[in-house]
Tab-separated table of C-alpha atoms in Angstrom:
chain	number	residue	atom	x	y	z
A	1	MET	CA	0.515	-21.865	25.929
A	2	TYR	CA	3.734	-21.703	28.355
A	3	THR	CA	7.413	-21.462	28.406
A	4	HIS	CA	10.242	-22.548	30.557
A	5	GLN	CA	13.211	-21.073	32.429
A	6	LYS	CA	16.661	-22.565	33.534
A	7	ASN	CA	15.154	-23.065	36.666
A	8	TYR	CA	16.848	-26.126	39.057
A	9	ILE	CA	17.854	-27.699	42.109
A	10	SER	CA	21.050	-29.189	42.609
A	11	ALA	CA	22.560	-32.053	44.865
A	12	GLY	CA	25.638	-34.170	45.309
A	13	ALA	CA	29.505	-33.035	44.888
A	14	PRO	CA	30.221	-29.644	43.921
A	15	ALA	CA	31.142	-29.791	40.008
A	16	GLY	CA	34.452	-28.544	40.454
A	17	LYS	CA	35.293	-31.638	42.339
A	18	ALA	CA	32.622	-34.232	40.715
A	19	THR	CA	33.501	-37.130	38.537
A	20	GLY	CA	30.386	-36.652	36.508
A	21	ALA	CA	27.342	-34.756	36.368
A	22	LEU	CA	23.579	-36.319	36.122
A	23	ILE	CA	20.390	-33.944	34.541
A	24	MET	CA	17.563	-35.697	35.975
A	25	LEU	CA	13.883	-35.170	34.248
A	26	HIS	CA	10.590	-35.298	36.174
A	27	GLY	CA	7.775	-36.324	34.694
A	28	ARG	CA	4.741	-35.066	34.197
A	29	GLY	CA	3.038	-33.620	37.633
A	30	GLY	CA	5.893	-34.443	39.276
A	31	SER	CA	8.644	-31.968	40.185
A	32	ALA	CA	12.468	-31.478	40.659
A	33	ALA	CA	12.630	-32.534	43.982
A	34	ASP	CA	10.750	-35.789	43.489
A	35	ILE	CA	13.296	-36.621	40.763
A	36	LEU	CA	16.066	-35.436	42.260
A	37	GLY	CA	15.543	-38.209	45.374
A	38	LEU	CA	15.925	-41.094	43.315
A	39	ALA	CA	19.654	-40.239	43.271
A	40	GLY	CA	19.920	-41.952	46.225
A	41	GLU	CA	19.264	-45.023	45.327
A	42	LEU	CA	22.111	-44.767	42.996
A	43	LYS	CA	25.238	-45.944	44.666
A	44	ASN	CA	27.558	-45.035	41.718
A	45	VAL	CA	26.179	-41.364	41.352
A	46	ASN	CA	27.520	-40.567	44.734
A	47	GLU	CA	30.407	-38.504	43.436
A	48	PHE	CA	28.118	-36.580	40.841
A	49	ALA	CA	27.073	-32.885	40.781
A	50	VAL	CA	23.661	-33.778	40.216
A	51	TYR	CA	20.799	-31.439	38.177
A	52	ALA	CA	17.236	-31.302	38.100
A	53	PRO	CA	15.531	-28.689	36.097
A	54	GLN	CA	11.862	-27.711	37.012
A	55	ALA	CA	9.131	-27.441	34.287
A	56	SER	CA	6.605	-24.720	34.540
A	57	LYS	CA	3.335	-26.217	35.581
A	58	ASN	CA	5.105	-29.048	36.307
A	59	SER	CA	4.782	-30.101	32.767
A	60	TRP	CA	7.526	-30.630	30.123
A	61	TYR	CA	5.266	-29.931	27.479
A	62	PRO	CA	0.772	-29.792	27.401
A	63	HIS	CA	-0.189	-32.626	25.193
A	64	SER	CA	0.826	-36.524	24.788
A	65	PHE	CA	4.452	-37.101	23.385
A	66	MET	CA	3.059	-38.380	20.210
A	67	ALA	CA	0.735	-35.510	19.731
A	68	PRO	CA	1.287	-33.474	16.533
A	69	ASP	CA	4.552	-31.100	17.038
A	70	ALA	CA	2.898	-28.198	16.937
A	71	SER	CA	0.548	-28.614	19.350
A	72	ASN	CA	3.296	-29.160	22.041
A	73	GLN	CA	4.862	-25.680	21.277
A	74	PRO	CA	6.571	-23.827	22.530
A	75	ALA	CA	6.820	-25.535	25.498
A	76	LEU	CA	8.583	-28.499	23.884
A	77	ASN	CA	11.435	-26.231	22.184
A	78	SER	CA	11.677	-24.664	25.408
A	79	ALA	CA	12.379	-27.674	27.376
A	80	LEU	CA	14.991	-28.580	24.895
A	81	GLU	CA	16.878	-25.111	25.358
A	82	VAL	CA	16.841	-25.776	29.246
A	83	ILE	CA	18.335	-29.102	29.267
A	84	GLY	CA	21.107	-27.051	26.607
A	85	LYS	CA	21.724	-24.597	29.008
A	86	VAL	CA	22.423	-26.384	31.687
A	87	VAL	CA	24.585	-29.144	29.694
A	88	GLU	CA	26.683	-25.639	28.833
A	89	GLU	CA	26.991	-25.078	32.661
A	90	ILE	CA	27.971	-28.301	33.271
A	91	LEU	CA	30.682	-28.050	30.506
A	92	ALA	CA	31.746	-24.668	31.680
A	93	ALA	CA	32.676	-26.117	35.167
A	94	GLY	CA	35.157	-28.171	33.295
A	95	ILE	CA	32.935	-31.735	33.423
A	96	PRO	CA	33.130	-33.172	29.541
A	97	ALA	CA	30.656	-34.525	27.503
A	98	GLU	CA	31.700	-37.649	28.514
A	99	ARG	CA	30.892	-37.728	31.926
A	100	ILE	CA	27.354	-36.010	31.305
A	101	PHE	CA	24.707	-38.015	31.918
A	102	PHE	CA	20.804	-38.226	31.620
A	103	LEU	CA	18.225	-39.798	33.387
A	104	GLY	CA	14.419	-39.291	32.968
A	105	PHE	CA	10.899	-41.112	33.639
A	106	SER	CA	7.855	-40.793	31.262
A	107	GLN	CA	7.468	-37.286	29.870
A	108	GLY	CA	11.083	-36.643	31.337
A	109	ALA	CA	12.159	-39.941	29.492
A	110	CYS	CA	11.077	-38.746	26.505
A	111	LEU	CA	12.435	-35.635	26.600
A	112	THR	CA	15.431	-37.152	27.631
A	113	LEU	CA	16.118	-39.174	24.467
A	114	GLU	CA	14.533	-36.250	22.149
A	115	TYR	CA	17.201	-34.072	23.379
A	116	ILE	CA	20.352	-36.189	23.404
A	117	ALA	CA	19.042	-37.724	19.553
A	118	ARG	CA	18.755	-33.817	17.948
A	119	ASN	CA	22.349	-33.315	20.020
A	120	ALA	CA	24.272	-36.682	19.648
A	121	MET	CA	27.727	-36.870	21.301
A	122	ARG	CA	30.035	-38.933	23.375
A	123	TYR	CA	27.919	-38.871	26.550
A	124	GLY	CA	28.607	-40.782	29.625
A	125	GLY	CA	25.439	-42.410	29.684
A	126	ALA	CA	21.575	-41.766	29.266
A	127	VAL	CA	18.752	-43.868	31.094
A	128	ALA	CA	15.334	-43.407	29.800
A	129	PHE	CA	12.755	-45.377	32.628
A	130	THR	CA	9.390	-45.194	30.071
A	131	GLY	CA	9.601	-42.897	27.354
A	132	GLY	CA	10.176	-42.776	23.777
A	133	LEU	CA	10.945	-39.615	20.947
A	134	ILE	CA	8.714	-37.329	20.679
A	135	GLY	CA	6.076	-36.554	17.492
A	136	GLU	CA	3.127	-37.558	15.812
A	137	GLU	CA	5.583	-39.328	13.784
A	138	LEU	CA	9.586	-39.629	14.303
A	139	ASN	CA	11.083	-36.640	12.093
A	140	LYS	CA	14.604	-37.843	11.380
A	141	SER	CA	15.914	-34.647	10.127
A	142	ASN	CA	15.708	-33.671	13.690
A	143	TYR	CA	18.383	-36.456	14.872
A	144	ARG	CA	21.896	-35.573	13.916
A	145	GLY	CA	25.496	-36.415	15.722
A	146	SER	CA	27.205	-39.451	16.882
A	147	PHE	CA	26.763	-41.371	19.922
A	148	ALA	CA	30.371	-42.908	19.651
A	149	GLY	CA	29.127	-45.832	21.722
A	150	THR	CA	27.389	-44.093	24.626
A	151	PRO	CA	25.322	-46.742	26.896
A	152	VAL	CA	21.700	-46.034	26.687
A	153	LEU	CA	19.302	-47.784	28.877
A	154	ILE	CA	15.602	-47.900	27.966
A	155	THR	CA	12.772	-49.802	30.314
A	156	THR	CA	9.534	-49.843	29.876
A	157	GLY	CA	5.967	-51.938	30.748
A	158	ASP	CA	4.222	-53.644	28.242
A	159	PRO	CA	1.577	-52.260	27.995
A	160	ASP	CA	1.896	-49.370	29.013
A	161	PRO	CA	-0.982	-46.564	29.177
A	162	HIS	CA	0.975	-43.632	27.871
A	163	VAL	CA	3.974	-45.044	26.081
A	164	PRO	CA	3.178	-47.585	23.194
A	165	LEU	CA	6.113	-50.287	22.845
A	166	ALA	CA	6.173	-49.764	19.231
A	167	ARG	CA	7.306	-46.109	19.342
A	168	VAL	CA	10.152	-47.188	22.196
A	169	GLU	CA	11.400	-49.902	19.504
A	170	ALA	CA	11.419	-47.109	16.591
A	171	SER	CA	13.473	-45.016	19.255
A	172	VAL	CA	15.608	-47.963	20.208
A	173	GLN	CA	16.219	-48.589	16.677
A	174	GLN	CA	16.987	-44.585	15.863
A	175	LEU	CA	19.710	-44.605	18.404
A	176	GLN	CA	21.348	-47.829	17.244
A	177	GLU	CA	21.497	-45.909	13.643
A	178	GLN	CA	23.297	-42.883	15.437
A	179	ASN	CA	25.707	-45.177	17.157
A	180	ALA	CA	23.958	-45.806	20.895
A	181	ASN	CA	25.224	-48.848	22.579
A	182	VAL	CA	21.088	-49.498	23.459
A	183	LYS	CA	19.673	-51.663	26.007
A	184	LEU	CA	15.963	-52.123	26.297
A	185	GLN	CA	14.018	-53.572	29.195
A	186	VAL	CA	10.597	-54.680	28.741
A	187	TYR	CA	8.485	-55.948	31.919
A	188	LYS	CA	5.402	-57.537	31.204
A	189	GLY	CA	2.423	-55.598	32.792
A	190	ARG	CA	4.255	-53.531	34.445
A	191	PRO	CA	2.354	-50.357	35.784
A	192	HIS	CA	3.152	-47.188	35.260
A	193	THR	CA	5.889	-46.600	37.432
A	194	ILE	CA	10.111	-47.129	38.251
A	195	LEU	CA	11.064	-50.783	39.837
A	196	ARG	CA	13.814	-51.174	42.223
A	197	ASP	CA	15.185	-53.260	39.649
A	198	GLU	CA	15.241	-50.504	36.836
A	199	LEU	CA	17.115	-48.829	39.399
A	200	LYS	CA	19.947	-51.332	39.947
A	201	LEU	CA	20.061	-51.846	36.101
A	202	ALA	CA	20.520	-48.429	35.840
A	203	ASP	CA	22.865	-48.155	38.103
A	204	GLU	CA	25.357	-51.062	36.944
A	205	TRP	CA	24.608	-50.472	33.396
A	206	VAL	CA	24.946	-46.943	33.084
A	207	PHE	CA	26.413	-45.319	35.805
A	208	GLY	CA	28.508	-47.936	36.604
A	209	ALA	CA	29.861	-48.604	33.521
A	210	GLN	CA	34.121	-47.377	32.779
A	211	PRO	CA	34.299	-43.682	31.347
A	212	PRO	CA	35.881	-44.194	27.908
A	213	VAL	CA	39.470	-44.061	26.872
A	214	LEU	CA	40.054	-40.353	25.279
């Protein structure tokens, strides 16, 4: 089994001058450089500081996101800790939680949803391109806090070879119970990829959203 270190590549504006921060999580077999490349397709993150953590062995956890929890440990908890450390670094740089955004694809989308549900608060927003909450069954005791209306976009294909629609829908319900403003977009027959339409929707609906009045 394996664990992760806080190892990321960054792009965009310096944290001290950025209007927000975006944490991007790659999928299984992908890389930080791969997912970071998507930032160039999102016009509304041009003034953000962008962070793309790199998983050990290019995988955040070894088995399916719906495998028994123990089979994905200690990698899963280690991956969640890495995200937490990046969030702490962003906060220390002076960017508040309500201007921190998340984006993940596939395994990275699952990890994105799992992290924010376990640490719910008013974030800038989150995008999960084909993912759901992690576990053989959803353990509601893991999820705490209120999103206070944080916009969360979840997109998926139907059917998808890795992510059942039923789990996506259960994840939407859980996030809504934590007061997230969730938008689910299902693409019939879409392969396991990210469509340009999904990027456009994320750019407009999440990254183009007006910041909250605090």
